[in-house]
RNA sequence: CGGAGUGUGGCUCAGCCUGGUAGAGCACCUCGUUCGGGACGAGGGGGUCGCAGGUUCAAAUCCUGCCACUCCGACCA
Protein backbone atom coordinates (compact mmCIF):
# COMPACT_ATOMS: atom_id res chain seq x y z
CA UNK A 1 0.00 0.00 0.00
CA UNK A 2 1.29 3.41 -0.93
CA UNK A 3 0.72 5.90 1.83
CA UNK A 4 -0.10 8.49 -0.83
CA UNK A 5 -3.15 6.42 -1.74
CA UNK A 6 -4.06 5.22 1.71
CA UNK A 7 -6.26 6.74 4.40
CA UNK A 8 -4.15 7.18 7.49
CA UNK A 9 -5.20 10.24 9.48
CA UNK A 10 -2.30 10.62 11.91
CA UNK A 11 -2.79 12.99 14.84
CA UNK A 12 0.26 14.86 15.91
CA UNK A 13 -1.20 15.87 19.23
CA UNK A 14 -3.00 13.70 21.71
CA UNK A 15 -6.76 14.19 21.90
CA UNK A 16 -7.54 15.22 25.44
CA UNK A 17 -10.09 12.52 26.17
CA UNK A 18 -7.57 9.72 25.89
CA UNK A 19 -6.07 8.71 29.21
CA UNK A 20 -4.42 5.37 28.71
CA UNK A 21 -1.68 4.51 26.24
CA UNK A 22 -3.66 2.23 23.99
CA UNK A 23 -6.50 4.71 23.54
CA UNK A 24 -4.10 7.59 22.98
CA UNK A 25 -2.02 5.67 20.45
CA UNK A 26 -5.00 4.29 18.56
CA UNK A 27 -6.36 7.79 18.09
CA UNK A 28 -2.99 9.24 17.15
CA UNK A 29 -2.18 6.42 14.75
CA UNK A 30 -5.47 6.93 12.95
CA UNK A 31 -6.84 3.51 13.88
CA UNK A 32 -10.16 4.49 15.41
CA UNK A 33 -12.51 7.42 15.73
CA UNK A 34 -14.97 7.91 18.54
CA UNK A 35 -18.57 8.39 17.41
CA UNK A 36 -20.21 8.46 20.85
CA UNK A 37 -19.29 7.32 24.34
CA UNK A 38 -18.00 3.77 23.97
CA UNK A 39 -18.78 3.61 20.25
CA UNK A 40 -16.03 3.71 17.65
CA UNK A 41 -15.40 3.57 13.96
CA UNK A 42 -12.47 1.45 12.92
CA UNK A 43 -10.38 3.33 10.40
CA UNK A 44 -8.38 1.34 7.83
CA UNK A 45 -5.30 0.76 9.97
CA UNK A 46 -7.35 -0.26 12.99
CA UNK A 47 -9.51 -2.55 10.92
CA UNK A 48 -6.45 -4.36 9.63
CA UNK A 49 -5.34 -5.15 13.17
CA UNK A 50 -8.83 -6.20 14.18
CA UNK A 51 -8.96 -8.55 11.21
CA UNK A 52 -5.57 -10.05 12.06
CA UNK A 53 -6.77 -10.73 15.57
CA UNK A 54 -10.00 -12.26 14.33
CA UNK A 55 -8.09 -14.50 11.98
CA UNK A 56 -6.01 -15.92 14.81
CA UNK A 57 -9.12 -16.36 16.94
CA UNK A 58 -10.85 -18.21 14.09
CA UNK A 59 -7.90 -20.44 13.37
CA UNK A 60 -7.66 -21.55 16.98
CA UNK A 61 -11.41 -21.98 17.37
CA UNK A 62 -11.49 -24.09 14.24
CA UNK A 63 -8.47 -26.10 15.37
CA UNK A 64 -10.22 -26.92 18.62
CA UNK A 65 -13.24 -28.25 16.75
CA UNK A 66 -15.64 -25.32 17.04
CA UNK A 67 -17.77 -24.42 14.02
CA UNK A 68 -18.44 -20.89 12.86
CA UNK A 69 -21.87 -19.49 12.06
CA UNK A 70 -23.27 -15.97 12.27
CA UNK A 71 -26.22 -14.80 14.31
CA UNK A 72 -27.81 -11.34 13.97
CA UNK A 73 -27.16 -8.36 16.21
CA UNK A 74 -30.89 -7.73 16.68
CA UNK A 75 -32.87 -10.31 18.60
CA UNK A 76 -36.55 -10.68 19.47
CA UNK A 77 -37.41 -10.14 23.14
CA UNK A 78 -39.50 -13.33 23.31
CA UNK A 79 -36.38 -15.46 23.34
CA UNK A 80 -35.11 -13.63 26.37
CA UNK A 81 -38.43 -13.94 28.14
CA UNK A 82 -38.06 -17.70 27.86
CA UNK A 83 -34.88 -17.64 29.94
CA UNK A 84 -36.23 -14.86 32.20
CA UNK A 85 -33.28 -12.70 31.31
CA UNK A 86 -35.32 -10.04 29.50
CA UNK A 87 -36.24 -8.54 32.84
CA UNK A 88 -33.08 -9.62 34.65
CA UNK A 89 -30.60 -7.98 32.33
CA UNK A 90 -31.60 -4.46 33.26
CA UNK A 91 -30.54 -1.21 31.68
CA UNK A 92 -27.40 -2.64 30.15
CA UNK A 93 -29.54 -4.13 27.45
CA UNK A 94 -30.40 -1.82 24.58
CA UNK A 95 -34.11 -2.31 23.95
CA UNK A 96 -35.68 -1.42 20.65
CA UNK A 97 -39.20 -1.42 19.24
CA UNK A 98 -39.75 -2.17 15.59
CA UNK A 99 -42.50 -0.60 13.47
CA UNK A 100 -44.98 -3.22 14.58
CA UNK A 101 -44.29 -2.35 18.22
CA UNK A 102 -42.54 -5.66 18.74
CA UNK A 103 -39.95 -5.68 21.49
CA UNK A 104 -36.50 -6.27 20.09
CA UNK A 105 -33.04 -5.85 21.53
CA UNK A 106 -29.47 -5.38 20.38
CA UNK A 107 -27.78 -8.54 21.58
CA UNK A 108 -25.41 -8.25 24.53
CA UNK A 109 -24.71 -12.00 24.22
CA UNK A 110 -26.31 -14.96 22.47
CA UNK A 111 -27.06 -17.84 24.84
CA UNK A 112 -30.79 -17.69 24.17
CA UNK A 113 -30.49 -17.53 20.43
CA UNK A 114 -27.96 -20.30 20.10
CA UNK A 115 -30.09 -22.46 22.38
CA UNK A 116 -33.08 -21.80 20.13
CA UNK A 117 -31.03 -22.75 17.09
CA UNK A 118 -29.80 -25.88 18.76
CA UNK A 119 -33.18 -27.09 19.96
CA UNK A 120 -34.80 -26.72 16.57
CA UNK A 121 -32.37 -29.14 14.92
CA UNK A 122 -30.66 -31.39 17.40
CA UNK A 123 -32.53 -34.28 19.00
CA UNK A 124 -29.99 -36.99 19.67
CA UNK A 125 -26.80 -37.53 21.65
CA UNK A 126 -25.37 -38.86 18.40
CA UNK A 127 -25.11 -35.28 17.11
CA UNK A 128 -22.95 -34.28 20.06
CA UNK A 129 -20.55 -32.89 21.04
CA UNK A 130 -21.15 -29.62 19.26
CA UNK A 131 -19.54 -26.24 19.63
CA UNK A 132 -20.87 -23.32 17.60
CA UNK A 133 -19.32 -19.87 17.57
CA UNK A 134 -19.59 -16.55 15.85
CA UNK A 135 -17.79 -13.24 15.82
CA UNK A 136 -20.36 -10.50 16.01
CA UNK A 137 -20.87 -7.01 17.38
CA UNK A 138 -22.42 -6.78 20.79
CA UNK A 139 -23.92 -3.87 22.62
CA UNK A 140 -23.98 -3.40 26.35
CA UNK A 141 -25.11 -0.06 27.57
CA UNK A 142 -22.41 0.32 30.20
CA UNK A 143 -22.99 3.02 32.78
CA UNK A 144 -19.51 4.24 32.24
CA UNK A 145 -17.63 3.27 29.11
CA UNK A 146 -13.95 4.18 29.29
CA UNK A 147 -10.43 3.58 28.08
CA UNK A 148 -11.31 3.54 24.40
CA UNK A 149 -11.74 0.04 23.06
CA UNK A 150 -11.02 -1.53 26.45
CA UNK A 151 -14.50 -0.90 27.71
CA UNK A 152 -16.73 0.14 24.89
CA UNK A 153 -20.48 -0.15 24.69
CA UNK A 154 -20.40 -1.60 21.21
CA UNK A 155 -17.66 -4.17 20.88
CA UNK A 156 -16.76 -7.19 18.82
CA UNK A 157 -16.99 -10.54 20.54
CA UNK A 158 -16.21 -14.07 19.61
CA UNK A 159 -18.69 -16.15 21.53
CA UNK A 160 -18.74 -19.92 21.39
CA UNK A 161 -21.37 -22.24 22.83
CA UNK A 162 -20.83 -25.90 23.59
CA UNK A 163 -23.44 -28.66 23.81
CA UNK A 164 -22.85 -32.03 25.47
CA UNK A 165 -24.89 -34.90 26.85
CA UNK A 166 -23.46 -34.79 30.34
CA UNK A 167 -21.05 -33.04 32.64
CA UNK A 168 -18.09 -35.19 31.58
CA UNK A 169 -18.61 -34.19 27.98
CA UNK A 170 -19.12 -30.57 28.92
CA UNK A 171 -15.94 -30.56 30.97
CA UNK A 172 -13.99 -31.69 27.93
CA UNK A 173 -15.65 -29.00 25.85
CA UNK A 174 -14.59 -26.52 28.52
CA UNK A 175 -11.05 -27.86 28.41
CA UNK A 176 -10.92 -27.51 24.64
CA UNK A 177 -11.72 -23.83 24.88
CA UNK A 178 -9.36 -23.42 27.81
CA UNK A 179 -6.46 -24.74 25.74
CA UNK A 180 -7.56 -22.93 22.59
CA UNK A 181 -7.57 -19.68 24.55
CA UNK A 182 -4.06 -20.19 25.88
CA UNK A 183 -2.90 -20.70 22.31
CA UNK A 184 -4.91 -17.83 20.87
CA UNK A 185 -3.46 -15.18 23.17
CA UNK A 186 0.05 -16.60 22.95
CA UNK A 187 -0.04 -16.25 19.17
CA UNK A 188 -0.67 -12.54 19.63
CA UNK A 189 2.40 -12.29 21.81
CA UNK A 190 0.37 -12.13 25.01
CA UNK A 191 0.80 -14.21 28.12
CA UNK A 192 -2.62 -14.95 29.49
CA UNK A 193 -3.28 -16.39 32.91
CA UNK A 194 -6.51 -18.28 33.58
CA UNK A 195 -7.99 -17.08 36.83
CA UNK A 196 -10.86 -18.37 38.89
CA UNK A 197 -13.71 -15.96 38.32
CA UNK A 198 -17.27 -15.07 39.15
CA UNK A 199 -19.70 -16.26 36.55
CA UNK A 200 -22.02 -13.24 36.82
CA UNK A 201 -25.33 -13.05 34.96
CA UNK A 202 -24.33 -15.85 32.61
CA UNK A 203 -24.68 -18.24 35.51
CA UNK A 204 -22.96 -21.51 36.30
CA UNK A 205 -20.23 -22.49 38.69
CA UNK A 206 -17.16 -23.29 36.59
CA UNK A 207 -15.56 -20.22 35.16
CA UNK A 208 -12.15 -18.79 34.30
CA UNK A 209 -11.16 -15.35 33.18
CA UNK A 210 -8.11 -15.10 30.94
CA UNK A 211 -6.11 -12.16 32.16
CA UNK A 212 -3.24 -10.24 30.62
CA UNK A 213 -1.15 -8.48 33.23
CA UNK A 214 -1.00 -4.76 32.55
CA UNK A 215 -0.65 -1.69 34.73
CA UNK A 216 -3.70 -0.11 33.16
CA UNK A 217 -5.86 -3.19 33.60
CA UNK A 218 -9.31 -2.76 35.07
CA UNK A 219 -9.20 -5.80 37.34
CA UNK A 220 -7.11 -6.35 40.42
CA UNK A 221 -5.58 -9.82 40.21
CA UNK A 222 -3.43 -12.14 42.26
CA UNK A 223 -1.42 -15.11 41.05
CA UNK A 224 1.59 -17.36 41.43
CA UNK A 225 4.67 -16.11 39.59
CA UNK A 226 5.31 -19.49 37.95
CA UNK A 227 2.38 -18.90 35.61
CA UNK A 228 4.61 -16.48 33.77
CA UNK A 229 6.85 -19.37 32.73
CA UNK A 230 4.40 -22.14 31.96
CA UNK A 231 4.67 -23.58 28.48
CA UNK A 232 1.78 -22.84 26.16
CA UNK A 233 0.45 -25.93 24.33
CA UNK A 234 1.80 -26.25 20.79
CA UNK A 235 -0.13 -26.59 17.53
CA UNK A 236 0.06 -30.38 17.71
CA UNK A 237 -2.12 -30.65 20.76
CA UNK A 238 -4.87 -33.25 20.19
CA UNK A 239 -8.18 -31.62 21.04
CA UNK A 240 -9.95 -34.97 21.01
CA UNK A 241 -7.64 -36.43 23.60
CA UNK A 242 -9.53 -36.07 26.86
CA UNK A 243 -6.65 -37.02 29.12
CA UNK A 244 -4.14 -34.80 27.34
CA UNK A 245 -6.33 -31.73 27.60
CA UNK A 246 -7.27 -32.47 31.17
CA UNK A 247 -3.57 -32.63 32.08
CA UNK A 248 -2.91 -29.25 30.48
CA UNK A 249 -5.84 -27.67 32.27
CA UNK A 250 -4.78 -29.19 35.56
CA UNK A 251 -1.31 -27.74 35.18
CA UNK A 252 -2.68 -24.31 34.33
CA UNK A 253 -5.05 -24.35 37.29
CA UNK A 254 -2.67 -25.96 39.77
CA UNK A 255 -1.34 -22.72 41.24
CA UNK A 256 -3.06 -19.79 42.86
CA UNK A 257 -4.65 -17.31 40.44
CA UNK A 258 -7.75 -15.27 41.15
CA UNK A 259 -9.41 -11.99 40.38
CA UNK A 260 -10.28 -9.75 43.30
CA UNK A 261 -13.88 -11.05 43.53
CA UNK A 262 -12.62 -14.58 44.13
CA UNK A 263 -9.46 -13.61 45.97
CA UNK A 264 -8.57 -15.63 49.04
CA UNK A 265 -6.12 -13.45 50.92
CA UNK A 266 -5.16 -16.21 53.33
CA UNK A 267 -4.34 -18.70 50.58
CA UNK A 268 -2.39 -16.06 48.70
CA UNK A 269 -0.42 -15.15 51.80
CA UNK A 270 0.54 -18.80 52.04
CA UNK A 271 2.64 -18.51 48.88
CA UNK A 272 6.35 -17.73 49.24
CA UNK A 273 6.73 -13.95 49.06
CA UNK A 274 8.81 -14.03 45.87
CA UNK A 275 6.11 -16.07 44.11
CA UNK A 276 3.29 -13.67 44.87
CA UNK A 277 2.21 -11.51 41.96
CA UNK A 278 -0.27 -8.82 42.86
CA UNK A 279 -1.07 -6.77 39.82
CA UNK A 280 -3.69 -5.35 37.54
CA UNK A 281 -4.97 -7.19 34.54
CA UNK A 282 -7.04 -6.96 31.40
CA UNK A 283 -9.71 -9.58 30.90
CA UNK A 284 -9.39 -10.76 27.31
CA UNK A 285 -11.39 -13.97 27.58
CA UNK A 286 -13.91 -15.60 29.85
CA UNK A 287 -15.20 -19.16 29.80
CA UNK A 288 -18.17 -20.67 31.59
CA UNK A 289 -19.79 -23.99 32.17
CA UNK A 290 -23.41 -23.45 33.18
CA UNK A 291 -25.02 -26.83 32.65
CA UNK A 292 -28.71 -26.67 31.94
CA UNK A 293 -29.37 -23.06 32.96
CA UNK A 294 -30.72 -22.25 29.50
CA UNK A 295 -31.45 -25.66 28.06
CA UNK A 296 -33.87 -26.59 30.85
CA UNK A 297 -36.19 -23.55 30.69
CA UNK A 298 -35.88 -23.34 26.92
CA UNK A 299 -36.38 -27.07 26.48
CA UNK A 300 -33.27 -27.86 24.51
CA UNK A 301 -33.43 -31.60 25.02
CA UNK A 302 -31.49 -34.47 23.53
CA UNK A 303 -32.25 -38.17 23.74
CA UNK A 304 -29.52 -40.25 25.35
CA UNK A 305 -28.57 -43.84 24.43
CA UNK A 306 -31.33 -44.93 26.80
CA UNK A 307 -33.93 -43.02 24.83
CA UNK A 308 -34.64 -40.57 27.64
CA UNK A 309 -34.66 -36.86 26.74
CA UNK A 310 -32.62 -34.61 28.96
CA UNK A 311 -31.60 -30.93 28.83
CA UNK A 312 -28.27 -30.51 27.10
CA UNK A 313 -25.23 -29.36 29.07
CA UNK A 314 -23.88 -26.06 27.88
CA UNK A 315 -20.98 -23.73 28.24
CA UNK A 316 -20.15 -20.37 26.71
CA UNK A 317 -16.81 -18.91 25.84
CA UNK A 318 -16.00 -15.32 24.99
CA UNK A 319 -13.07 -13.42 23.56
CA UNK A 320 -13.13 -9.70 22.86
CA UNK A 321 -11.18 -9.04 19.64
CA UNK A 322 -11.80 -5.30 19.79
CA UNK A 323 -10.60 -5.16 23.38
CA UNK A 324 -7.58 -7.23 22.35
CA UNK A 325 -6.49 -4.49 19.96
CA UNK A 326 -6.16 -2.26 23.00
CA UNK A 327 -4.65 -4.98 25.16
CA UNK A 328 -1.90 -5.70 22.63
CA UNK A 329 -0.99 -2.02 22.51
CA UNK A 330 -0.93 -1.83 26.29
CA UNK A 331 1.57 -4.68 26.23
CA UNK A 332 3.66 -3.41 23.32
CA UNK A 333 4.39 0.30 23.10
CA UNK A 334 6.92 2.92 24.08
CA UNK A 335 7.08 6.71 24.15
CA UNK A 336 7.25 6.95 20.37
CA UNK A 337 4.31 4.69 19.62
CA UNK A 338 3.09 1.16 19.05
CA UNK A 339 5.35 -1.87 18.61
CA UNK A 340 3.12 -4.46 16.97
CA UNK A 341 3.94 -8.13 17.36
CA UNK A 342 4.21 -9.45 13.81
CA UNK A 343 1.14 -11.73 13.89
CA UNK A 344 -1.24 -8.84 14.50
CA UNK A 345 0.64 -6.00 12.79
CA UNK A 346 -1.42 -4.08 10.20
CA UNK A 347 1.52 -4.31 7.80
CA UNK A 348 4.70 -6.27 8.16
CA UNK A 349 7.13 -3.89 6.52
CA UNK A 350 7.22 -0.14 6.03
CA UNK A 351 9.42 1.40 3.36
CA UNK A 352 10.59 4.92 4.08
CA UNK A 353 11.82 6.99 1.17
CA UNK A 354 14.06 9.43 3.00
CA UNK A 355 14.48 11.73 0.03
CA UNK A 356 11.20 11.91 -1.78
CA UNK A 357 11.62 13.14 -5.32
CA UNK A 358 15.20 11.98 -5.72
CA UNK A 359 15.59 9.57 -8.62
CA UNK A 360 17.82 7.03 -6.87
CA UNK A 361 15.85 6.60 -3.66
CA UNK A 362 12.57 6.59 -5.56
CA UNK A 363 13.73 3.86 -7.90
CA UNK A 364 15.13 1.77 -5.05
CA UNK A 365 11.88 2.10 -3.08
CA UNK A 366 9.72 1.21 -6.05
CA UNK A 367 11.82 -1.87 -6.66
CA UNK A 368 11.62 -2.99 -3.05
CA UNK A 369 7.91 -2.31 -2.93
CA UNK A 370 7.22 -4.33 -6.06
CA UNK A 371 9.43 -7.19 -4.88
CA UNK A 372 7.70 -7.38 -1.50
CA UNK A 373 4.30 -7.36 -3.18
CA UNK A 374 5.43 -10.17 -5.47
CA UNK A 375 6.38 -12.20 -2.42
CA UNK A 376 2.98 -11.58 -0.84
CA UNK A 377 4.36 -9.50 1.99
CA UNK A 378 2.20 -6.67 3.24
CA UNK A 379 4.18 -3.49 2.90
CA UNK A 380 3.31 0.13 3.50
CA UNK A 381 5.34 2.50 1.36
CA UNK A 382 5.78 5.99 2.80
CA UNK A 383 5.97 7.95 -0.43
CA UNK A 384 4.67 11.30 0.77
CA UNK A 385 6.69 14.44 0.32
CA UNK A 386 7.74 14.74 3.94
CA UNK A 387 11.09 15.18 5.58
CA UNK A 388 12.88 12.17 7.02
CA UNK A 389 12.18 13.16 10.61
CA UNK A 390 8.46 13.26 10.04
CA UNK A 391 8.57 9.86 8.34
CA UNK A 392 10.51 8.33 11.21
CA UNK A 393 7.99 9.69 13.68
CA UNK A 394 5.05 8.32 11.69
CA UNK A 395 6.67 4.93 11.27
CA UNK A 396 7.47 4.61 14.96
CA UNK A 397 3.98 5.77 15.89
CA UNK A 398 2.07 3.25 13.81
CA UNK A 399 4.53 0.57 14.84
CA UNK A 400 5.01 -1.59 11.73
CA UNK A 401 7.49 -4.28 12.90
CA UNK A 402 10.10 -3.67 10.20
CA UNK A 403 11.18 -0.42 8.61
CA UNK A 404 13.34 -0.29 5.51
CA UNK A 405 15.04 3.08 5.38
CA UNK A 406 16.07 4.12 1.89
CA UNK A 407 18.20 7.26 1.94
CA UNK A 408 20.85 8.78 -0.31
CA UNK A 409 23.56 8.27 2.30
CA UNK A 410 23.41 4.51 2.52
CA UNK A 411 22.21 4.09 -1.03
CA UNK A 412 25.50 5.61 -2.22
CA UNK A 413 27.10 2.42 -0.92
CA UNK A 414 24.36 0.31 -2.44
CA UNK A 415 22.78 -0.31 0.95
CA UNK A 416 19.49 0.21 2.73
CA UNK A 417 18.88 0.14 6.45
CA UNK A 418 16.58 -2.40 8.06
CA UNK A 419 15.22 -1.28 11.40
CA UNK A 420 13.35 -3.45 13.82
CA UNK A 421 10.70 -1.44 15.65
CA UNK A 422 10.54 -3.71 18.67
CA UNK A 423 14.06 -2.93 19.91
CA UNK A 424 15.27 -0.20 17.58
CA UNK A 425 18.13 -2.24 16.16
CA UNK A 426 19.29 -1.34 12.65
CA UNK A 427 21.30 -3.18 10.08
CA UNK A 428 22.85 -1.94 6.89
CA UNK A 429 22.51 -4.33 3.96
CA UNK A 430 21.90 -4.56 0.24
CA UNK A 431 18.29 -4.31 -0.95
CA UNK A 432 18.51 -7.93 -2.04
CA UNK A 433 19.59 -9.00 1.43
CA UNK A 434 16.77 -6.96 2.96
CA UNK A 435 14.27 -8.69 0.70
CA UNK A 436 15.66 -12.07 1.63
CA UNK A 437 14.76 -11.29 5.23
CA UNK A 438 11.11 -11.61 4.47
CA UNK A 439 9.18 -14.57 3.22
CA UNK A 440 5.44 -15.06 3.16
C1' C B 1 -26.08 6.16 39.76
C1' G B 2 -22.89 9.56 43.44
C1' G B 3 -18.69 13.07 42.94
C1' A B 4 -15.42 16.31 39.89
C1' G B 5 -14.58 18.61 35.27
C1' U B 6 -14.70 20.11 30.02
C1' G B 7 -17.37 22.01 25.47
C1' U B 8 -14.05 28.33 21.29
C1' G B 9 -11.53 26.60 13.00
C1' G B 10 -9.52 19.51 11.73
C1' C B 11 -6.14 18.96 16.59
C1' U B 12 -4.03 21.17 21.28
C1' C B 13 -5.39 25.41 23.81
C1' A B 14 -5.69 31.04 25.25
C1' G B 15 -9.62 34.67 25.75
C1' C B 16 -14.50 34.34 30.25
C1' C B 17 -13.03 36.51 36.59
C1' U B 18 -13.60 42.57 35.10
C1' G B 19 -19.40 42.20 28.66
C1' G B 20 -17.44 46.19 23.62
C1' U B 21 -16.01 43.91 15.83
C1' A B 22 -12.81 35.92 17.90
C1' G B 23 -6.87 34.70 18.86
C1' A B 24 -2.14 31.45 18.99
C1' G B 25 0.54 26.94 17.75
C1' C B 26 -0.03 22.67 14.80
C1' A B 27 -2.68 20.94 10.44
C1' C B 28 -4.56 22.66 5.40
C1' C B 29 -3.81 25.60 0.26
C1' U B 30 -0.04 28.52 -3.07
C1' C B 31 5.12 29.83 -4.12
C1' G B 32 10.24 29.42 -2.98
C1' U B 33 14.36 27.38 -0.29
C1' U B 34 15.19 22.70 2.14
C1' C B 35 15.70 17.11 2.98
C1' G B 36 18.90 10.83 8.01
C1' G B 37 14.74 11.98 13.83
C1' G B 38 8.13 15.88 13.58
C1' A B 39 12.35 22.29 8.49
C1' C B 40 12.20 27.70 7.18
C1' G B 41 10.26 32.18 4.75
C1' A B 42 6.27 34.77 2.29
C1' G B 43 1.20 34.75 1.13
C1' G B 44 -3.82 32.50 1.85
C1' G B 45 -8.48 29.82 3.31
C1' G B 46 -11.32 28.11 7.33
C1' G B 47 -14.98 29.34 13.49
C1' U B 48 -23.66 29.90 14.13
C1' C B 49 -17.60 30.22 20.56
C1' G B 50 -22.27 22.70 22.44
C1' C B 51 -27.91 24.02 22.21
C1' A B 52 -32.12 27.00 23.89
C1' G B 53 -33.93 30.89 26.60
C1' G B 54 -32.91 35.32 29.63
C1' U B 55 -30.31 40.06 31.30
C1' U B 56 -28.09 44.21 28.51
C1' C B 57 -27.42 49.57 23.95
C1' A B 58 -24.04 45.29 23.39
C1' A B 59 -22.92 38.26 25.40
C1' A B 60 -17.63 33.40 23.82
C1' U B 61 -17.77 36.31 28.50
C1' C B 62 -23.20 37.29 33.23
C1' C B 63 -27.96 34.19 34.65
C1' U B 64 -31.33 29.75 33.91
C1' G B 65 -32.35 25.18 31.64
C1' C B 66 -30.85 21.29 28.53
C1' C B 67 -27.34 18.24 25.72
C1' A B 68 -22.68 15.93 24.83
C1' C B 69 -18.03 14.20 26.35
C1' U B 70 -14.04 13.06 30.04
C1' C B 71 -12.08 11.60 34.86
C1' C B 72 -12.72 9.23 40.14
C1' G B 73 -16.03 5.82 42.57
C1' A B 74 -19.97 2.16 42.49
C1' C B 75 -21.29 -1.26 38.56
C1' C B 76 -19.58 -4.72 34.69
C1' A B 77 -19.96 -12.66 30.40
XYZ file of C-alpha atoms (C1' of nucleotides) in Angstrom, chain B residues 3-59:
57
model
C -18.690 13.070 42.941
C -15.420 16.309 39.885
C -14.575 18.614 35.274
C -14.702 20.110 30.019
C -17.368 22.012 25.474
C -14.047 28.325 21.293
C -11.533 26.604 12.995
C -9.521 19.511 11.732
C -6.140 18.962 16.590
C -4.028 21.169 21.283
C -5.393 25.407 23.809
C -5.694 31.037 25.246
C -9.618 34.671 25.749
C -14.504 34.341 30.251
C -13.035 36.507 36.592
C -13.599 42.571 35.099
C -19.401 42.196 28.660
C -17.439 46.194 23.619
C -16.011 43.914 15.832
C -12.814 35.919 17.895
C -6.873 34.701 18.864
C -2.137 31.452 18.987
C 0.544 26.937 17.752
C -0.027 22.669 14.800
C -2.681 20.937 10.444
C -4.563 22.663 5.403
C -3.806 25.602 0.260
C -0.035 28.516 -3.067
C 5.121 29.830 -4.116
C 10.240 29.416 -2.977
C 14.360 27.380 -0.295
C 15.192 22.702 2.140
C 15.704 17.113 2.983
C 18.896 10.829 8.005
C 14.743 11.977 13.832
C 8.128 15.876 13.578
C 12.350 22.294 8.492
C 12.202 27.703 7.180
C 10.263 32.179 4.751
C 6.266 34.767 2.290
C 1.196 34.748 1.127
C -3.821 32.501 1.845
C -8.476 29.815 3.306
C -11.322 28.110 7.327
C -14.976 29.337 13.490
C -23.663 29.898 14.126
C -17.598 30.217 20.559
C -22.272 22.702 22.441
C -27.908 24.017 22.209
C -32.122 26.999 23.888
C -33.927 30.888 26.602
C -32.910 35.318 29.631
C -30.314 40.056 31.304
C -28.092 44.206 28.514
C -27.420 49.567 23.950
C -24.041 45.285 23.394
C -22.919 38.256 25.400
